[in-house]
Tab-separated table of N, CA and C in Angstrom:
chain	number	residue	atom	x	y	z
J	20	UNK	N	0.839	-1.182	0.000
J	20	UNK	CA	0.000	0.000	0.000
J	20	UNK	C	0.884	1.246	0.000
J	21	UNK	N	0.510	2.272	-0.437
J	21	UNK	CA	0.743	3.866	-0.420
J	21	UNK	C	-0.021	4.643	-0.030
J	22	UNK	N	0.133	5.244	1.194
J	22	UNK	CA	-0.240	6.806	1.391
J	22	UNK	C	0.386	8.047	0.746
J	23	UNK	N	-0.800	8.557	-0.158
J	23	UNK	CA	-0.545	9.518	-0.941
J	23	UNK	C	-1.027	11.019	-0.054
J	24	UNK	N	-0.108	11.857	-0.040
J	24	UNK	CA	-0.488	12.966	0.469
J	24	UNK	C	-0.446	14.301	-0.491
J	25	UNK	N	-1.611	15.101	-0.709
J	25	UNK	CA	-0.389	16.446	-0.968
J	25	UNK	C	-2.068	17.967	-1.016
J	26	UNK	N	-2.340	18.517	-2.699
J	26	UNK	CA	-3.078	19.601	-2.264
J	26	UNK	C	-3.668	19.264	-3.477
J	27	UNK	N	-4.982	19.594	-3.423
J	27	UNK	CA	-5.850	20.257	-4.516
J	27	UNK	C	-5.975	21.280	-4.486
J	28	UNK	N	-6.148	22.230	-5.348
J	28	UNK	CA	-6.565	23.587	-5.409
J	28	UNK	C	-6.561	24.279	-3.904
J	29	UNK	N	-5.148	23.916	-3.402
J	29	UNK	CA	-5.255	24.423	-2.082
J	29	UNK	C	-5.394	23.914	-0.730
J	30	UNK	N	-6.681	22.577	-1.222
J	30	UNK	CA	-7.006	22.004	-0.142
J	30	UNK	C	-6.752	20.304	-0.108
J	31	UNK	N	-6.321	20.167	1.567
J	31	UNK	CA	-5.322	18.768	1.955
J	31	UNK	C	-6.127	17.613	1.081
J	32	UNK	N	-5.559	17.093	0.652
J	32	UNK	CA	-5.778	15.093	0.722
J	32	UNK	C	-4.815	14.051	1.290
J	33	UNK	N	-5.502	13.091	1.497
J	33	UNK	CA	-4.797	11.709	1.489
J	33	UNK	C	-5.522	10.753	0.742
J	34	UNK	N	-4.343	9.874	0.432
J	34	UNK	CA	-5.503	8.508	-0.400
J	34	UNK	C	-4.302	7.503	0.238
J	35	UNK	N	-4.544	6.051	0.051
J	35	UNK	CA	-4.280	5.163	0.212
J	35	UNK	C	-4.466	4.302	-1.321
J	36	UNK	N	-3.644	4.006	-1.737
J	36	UNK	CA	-3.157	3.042	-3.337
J	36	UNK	C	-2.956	1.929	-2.949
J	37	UNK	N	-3.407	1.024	-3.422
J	37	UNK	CA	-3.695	-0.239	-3.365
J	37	UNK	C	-3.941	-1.222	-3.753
J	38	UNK	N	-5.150	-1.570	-2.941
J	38	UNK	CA	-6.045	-1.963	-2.658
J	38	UNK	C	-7.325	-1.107	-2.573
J	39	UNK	N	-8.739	-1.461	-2.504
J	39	UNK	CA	-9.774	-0.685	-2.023
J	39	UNK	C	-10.067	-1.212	-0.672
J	40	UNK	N	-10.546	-0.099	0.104
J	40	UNK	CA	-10.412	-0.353	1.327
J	40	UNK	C	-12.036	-0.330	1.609
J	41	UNK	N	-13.171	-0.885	1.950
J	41	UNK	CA	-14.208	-1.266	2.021
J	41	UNK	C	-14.861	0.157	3.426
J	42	UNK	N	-13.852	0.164	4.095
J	42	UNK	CA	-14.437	1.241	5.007
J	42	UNK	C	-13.715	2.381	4.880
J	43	UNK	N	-13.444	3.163	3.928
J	43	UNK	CA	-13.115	3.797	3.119
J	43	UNK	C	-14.411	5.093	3.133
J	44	UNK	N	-14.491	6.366	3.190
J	44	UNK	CA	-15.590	6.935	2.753
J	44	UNK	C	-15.850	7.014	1.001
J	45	UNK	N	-14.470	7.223	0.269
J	45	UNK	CA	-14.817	7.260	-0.954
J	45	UNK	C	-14.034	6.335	-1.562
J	46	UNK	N	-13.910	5.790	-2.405
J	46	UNK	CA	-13.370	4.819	-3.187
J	46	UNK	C	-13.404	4.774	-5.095
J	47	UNK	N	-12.252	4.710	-5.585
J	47	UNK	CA	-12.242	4.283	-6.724
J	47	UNK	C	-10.981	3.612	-7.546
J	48	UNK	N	-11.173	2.292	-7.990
J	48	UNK	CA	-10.079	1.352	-8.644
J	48	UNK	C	-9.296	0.699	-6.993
J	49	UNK	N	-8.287	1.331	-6.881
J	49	UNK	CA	-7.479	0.702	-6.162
J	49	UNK	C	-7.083	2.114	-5.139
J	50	UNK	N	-7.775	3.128	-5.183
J	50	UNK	CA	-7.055	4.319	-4.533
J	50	UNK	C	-8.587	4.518	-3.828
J	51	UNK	N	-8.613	5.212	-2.230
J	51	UNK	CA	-9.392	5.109	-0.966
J	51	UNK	C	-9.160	6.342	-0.423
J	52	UNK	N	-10.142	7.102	0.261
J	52	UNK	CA	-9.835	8.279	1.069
J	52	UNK	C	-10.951	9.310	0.473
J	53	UNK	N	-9.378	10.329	0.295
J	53	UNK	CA	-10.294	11.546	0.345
J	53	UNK	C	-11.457	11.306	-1.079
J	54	UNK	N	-12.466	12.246	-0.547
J	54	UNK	CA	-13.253	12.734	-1.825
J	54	UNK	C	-13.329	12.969	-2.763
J	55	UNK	N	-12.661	14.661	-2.518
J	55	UNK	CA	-11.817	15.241	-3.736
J	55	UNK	C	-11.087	14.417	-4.654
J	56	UNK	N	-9.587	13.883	-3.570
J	56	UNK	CA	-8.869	12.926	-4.789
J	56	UNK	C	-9.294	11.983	-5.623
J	57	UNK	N	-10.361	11.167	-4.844
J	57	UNK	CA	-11.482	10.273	-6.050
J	57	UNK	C	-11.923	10.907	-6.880
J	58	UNK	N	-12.803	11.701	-6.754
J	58	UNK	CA	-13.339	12.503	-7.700
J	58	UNK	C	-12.701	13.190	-8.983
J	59	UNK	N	-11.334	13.322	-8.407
J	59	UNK	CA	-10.219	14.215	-9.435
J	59	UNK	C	-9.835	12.898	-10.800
J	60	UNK	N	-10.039	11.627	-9.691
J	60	UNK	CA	-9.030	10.669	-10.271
J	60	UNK	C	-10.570	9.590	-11.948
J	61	UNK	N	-11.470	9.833	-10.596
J	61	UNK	CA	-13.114	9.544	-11.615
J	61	UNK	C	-12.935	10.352	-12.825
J	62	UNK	N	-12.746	11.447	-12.952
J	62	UNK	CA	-12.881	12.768	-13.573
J	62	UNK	C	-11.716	12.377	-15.115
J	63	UNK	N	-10.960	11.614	-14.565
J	63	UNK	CA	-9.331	11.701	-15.294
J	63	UNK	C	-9.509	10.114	-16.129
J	64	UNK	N	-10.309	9.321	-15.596
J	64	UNK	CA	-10.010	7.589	-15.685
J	64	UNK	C	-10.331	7.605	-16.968
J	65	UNK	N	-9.368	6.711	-17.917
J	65	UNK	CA	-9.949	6.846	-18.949
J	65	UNK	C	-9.350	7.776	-19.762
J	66	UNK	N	-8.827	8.795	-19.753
J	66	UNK	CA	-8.031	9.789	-20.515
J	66	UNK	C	-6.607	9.745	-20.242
J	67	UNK	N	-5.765	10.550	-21.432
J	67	UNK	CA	-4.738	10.663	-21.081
J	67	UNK	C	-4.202	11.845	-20.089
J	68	UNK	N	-3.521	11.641	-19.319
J	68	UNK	CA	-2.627	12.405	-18.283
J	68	UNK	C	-1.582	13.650	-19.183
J	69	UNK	N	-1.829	14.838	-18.289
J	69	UNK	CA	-1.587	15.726	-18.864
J	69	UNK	C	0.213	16.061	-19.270
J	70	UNK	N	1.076	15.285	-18.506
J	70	UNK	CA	2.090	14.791	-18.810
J	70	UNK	C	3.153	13.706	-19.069
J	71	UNK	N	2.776	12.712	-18.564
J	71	UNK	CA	3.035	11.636	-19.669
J	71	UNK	C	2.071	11.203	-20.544
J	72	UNK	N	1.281	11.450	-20.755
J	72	UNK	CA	0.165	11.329	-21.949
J	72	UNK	C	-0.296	9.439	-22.032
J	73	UNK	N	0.231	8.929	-20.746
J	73	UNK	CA	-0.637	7.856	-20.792
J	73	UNK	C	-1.972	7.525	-20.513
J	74	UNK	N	-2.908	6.349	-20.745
J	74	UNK	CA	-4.060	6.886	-20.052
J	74	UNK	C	-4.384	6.341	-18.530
J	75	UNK	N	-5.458	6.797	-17.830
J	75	UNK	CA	-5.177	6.585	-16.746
J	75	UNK	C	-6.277	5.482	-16.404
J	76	UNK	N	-5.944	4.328	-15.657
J	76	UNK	CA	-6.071	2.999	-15.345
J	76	UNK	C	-6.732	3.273	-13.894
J	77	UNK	N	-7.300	3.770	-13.320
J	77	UNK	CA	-7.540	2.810	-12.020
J	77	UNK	C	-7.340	1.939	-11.148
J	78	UNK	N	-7.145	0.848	-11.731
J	78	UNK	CA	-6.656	-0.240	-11.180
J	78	UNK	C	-5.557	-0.685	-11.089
J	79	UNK	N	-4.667	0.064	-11.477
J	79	UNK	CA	-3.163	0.251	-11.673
J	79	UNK	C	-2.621	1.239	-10.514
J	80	UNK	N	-2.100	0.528	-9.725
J	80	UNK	CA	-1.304	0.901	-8.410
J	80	UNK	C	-0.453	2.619	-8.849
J	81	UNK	N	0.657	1.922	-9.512
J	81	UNK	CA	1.580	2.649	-9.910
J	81	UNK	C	0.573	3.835	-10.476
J	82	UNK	N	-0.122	3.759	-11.583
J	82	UNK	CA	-0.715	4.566	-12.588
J	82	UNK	C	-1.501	5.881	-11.504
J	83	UNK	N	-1.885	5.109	-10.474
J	83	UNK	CA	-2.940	6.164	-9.435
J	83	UNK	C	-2.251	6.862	-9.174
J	84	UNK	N	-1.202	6.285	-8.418
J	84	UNK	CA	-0.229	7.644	-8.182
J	84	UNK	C	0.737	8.519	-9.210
J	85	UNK	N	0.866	7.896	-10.506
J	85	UNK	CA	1.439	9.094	-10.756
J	85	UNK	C	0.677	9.828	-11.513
J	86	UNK	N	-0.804	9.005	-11.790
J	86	UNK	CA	-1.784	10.379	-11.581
J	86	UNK	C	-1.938	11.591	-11.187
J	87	UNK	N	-1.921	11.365	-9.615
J	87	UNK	CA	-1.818	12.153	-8.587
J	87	UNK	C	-0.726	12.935	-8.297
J	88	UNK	N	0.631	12.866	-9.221
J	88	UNK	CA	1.768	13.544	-9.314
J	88	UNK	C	1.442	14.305	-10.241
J	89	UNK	N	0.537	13.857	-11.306
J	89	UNK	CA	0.435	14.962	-12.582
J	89	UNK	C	-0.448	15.699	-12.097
J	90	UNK	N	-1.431	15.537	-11.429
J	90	UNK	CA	-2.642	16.261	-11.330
J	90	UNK	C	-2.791	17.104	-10.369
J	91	UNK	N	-2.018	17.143	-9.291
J	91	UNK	CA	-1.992	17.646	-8.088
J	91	UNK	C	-0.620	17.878	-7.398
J	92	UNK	N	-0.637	18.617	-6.382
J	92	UNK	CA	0.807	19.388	-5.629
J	92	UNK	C	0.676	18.223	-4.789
J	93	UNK	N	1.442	17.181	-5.222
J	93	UNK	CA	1.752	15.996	-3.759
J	93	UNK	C	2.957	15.996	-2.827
J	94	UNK	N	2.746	16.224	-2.132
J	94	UNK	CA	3.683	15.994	-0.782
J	94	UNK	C	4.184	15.107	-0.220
J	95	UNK	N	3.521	14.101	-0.304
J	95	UNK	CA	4.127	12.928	0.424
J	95	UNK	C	3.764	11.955	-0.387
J	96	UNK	N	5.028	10.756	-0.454
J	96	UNK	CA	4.314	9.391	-0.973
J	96	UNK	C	5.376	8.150	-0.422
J	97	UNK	N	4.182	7.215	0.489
J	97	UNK	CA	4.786	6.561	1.564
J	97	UNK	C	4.624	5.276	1.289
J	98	UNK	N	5.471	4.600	1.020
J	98	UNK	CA	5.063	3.045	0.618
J	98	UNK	C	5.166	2.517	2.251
J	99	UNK	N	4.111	1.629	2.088
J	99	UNK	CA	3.951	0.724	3.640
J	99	UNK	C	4.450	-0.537	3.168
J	100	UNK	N	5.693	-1.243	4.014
J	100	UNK	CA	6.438	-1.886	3.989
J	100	UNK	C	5.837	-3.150	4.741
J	101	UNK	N	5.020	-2.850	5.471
J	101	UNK	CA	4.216	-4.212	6.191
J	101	UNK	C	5.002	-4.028	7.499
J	102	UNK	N	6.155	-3.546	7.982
J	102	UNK	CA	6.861	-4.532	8.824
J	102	UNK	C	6.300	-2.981	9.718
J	103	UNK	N	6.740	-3.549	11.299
J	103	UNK	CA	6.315	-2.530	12.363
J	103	UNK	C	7.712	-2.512	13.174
């Protein structure tokens, strides 16, 4: 998994890349959390990305996030390693 952090138009997100997480408030493909970032990512699925010009997958781990690198001011991106 990945916790994705960073800004939309100003305002915070997080998502979680994945997996879908069932208790999740919003959800789409494999990415969980915020609203906004679903919504940005719903909005995008299906088209090409405004700089690598691939299109964007959903269900593609990798692809969500660097979605979310093209599309948005991200701040953080945290791969969870499993171990504690």
């Amino acid at each position: 998994m990945v916790t994705v952090e960073g800004y939309i138009d100003g305002v915070y997100y997080a998502v979680t890349v994945g997996e879908p997480r069932p208790e999740a408030s919003t959800t789409i493909g494999v990415a969980s959390g915020s609203r906004r970032a679903c919504l940005l990512l719903e909005l995008h699925k299906g088209l090409r990305l405004p700089e690598s010009g691939q299109v964007l997958d959903v269900t593609a781990p990798d692809m969500v996030v660097q979605a979310l690198q093209e599309l948005t001011d991200v701040t953080s991106v945290r791969r969870d390693t499993g171990e504690e």
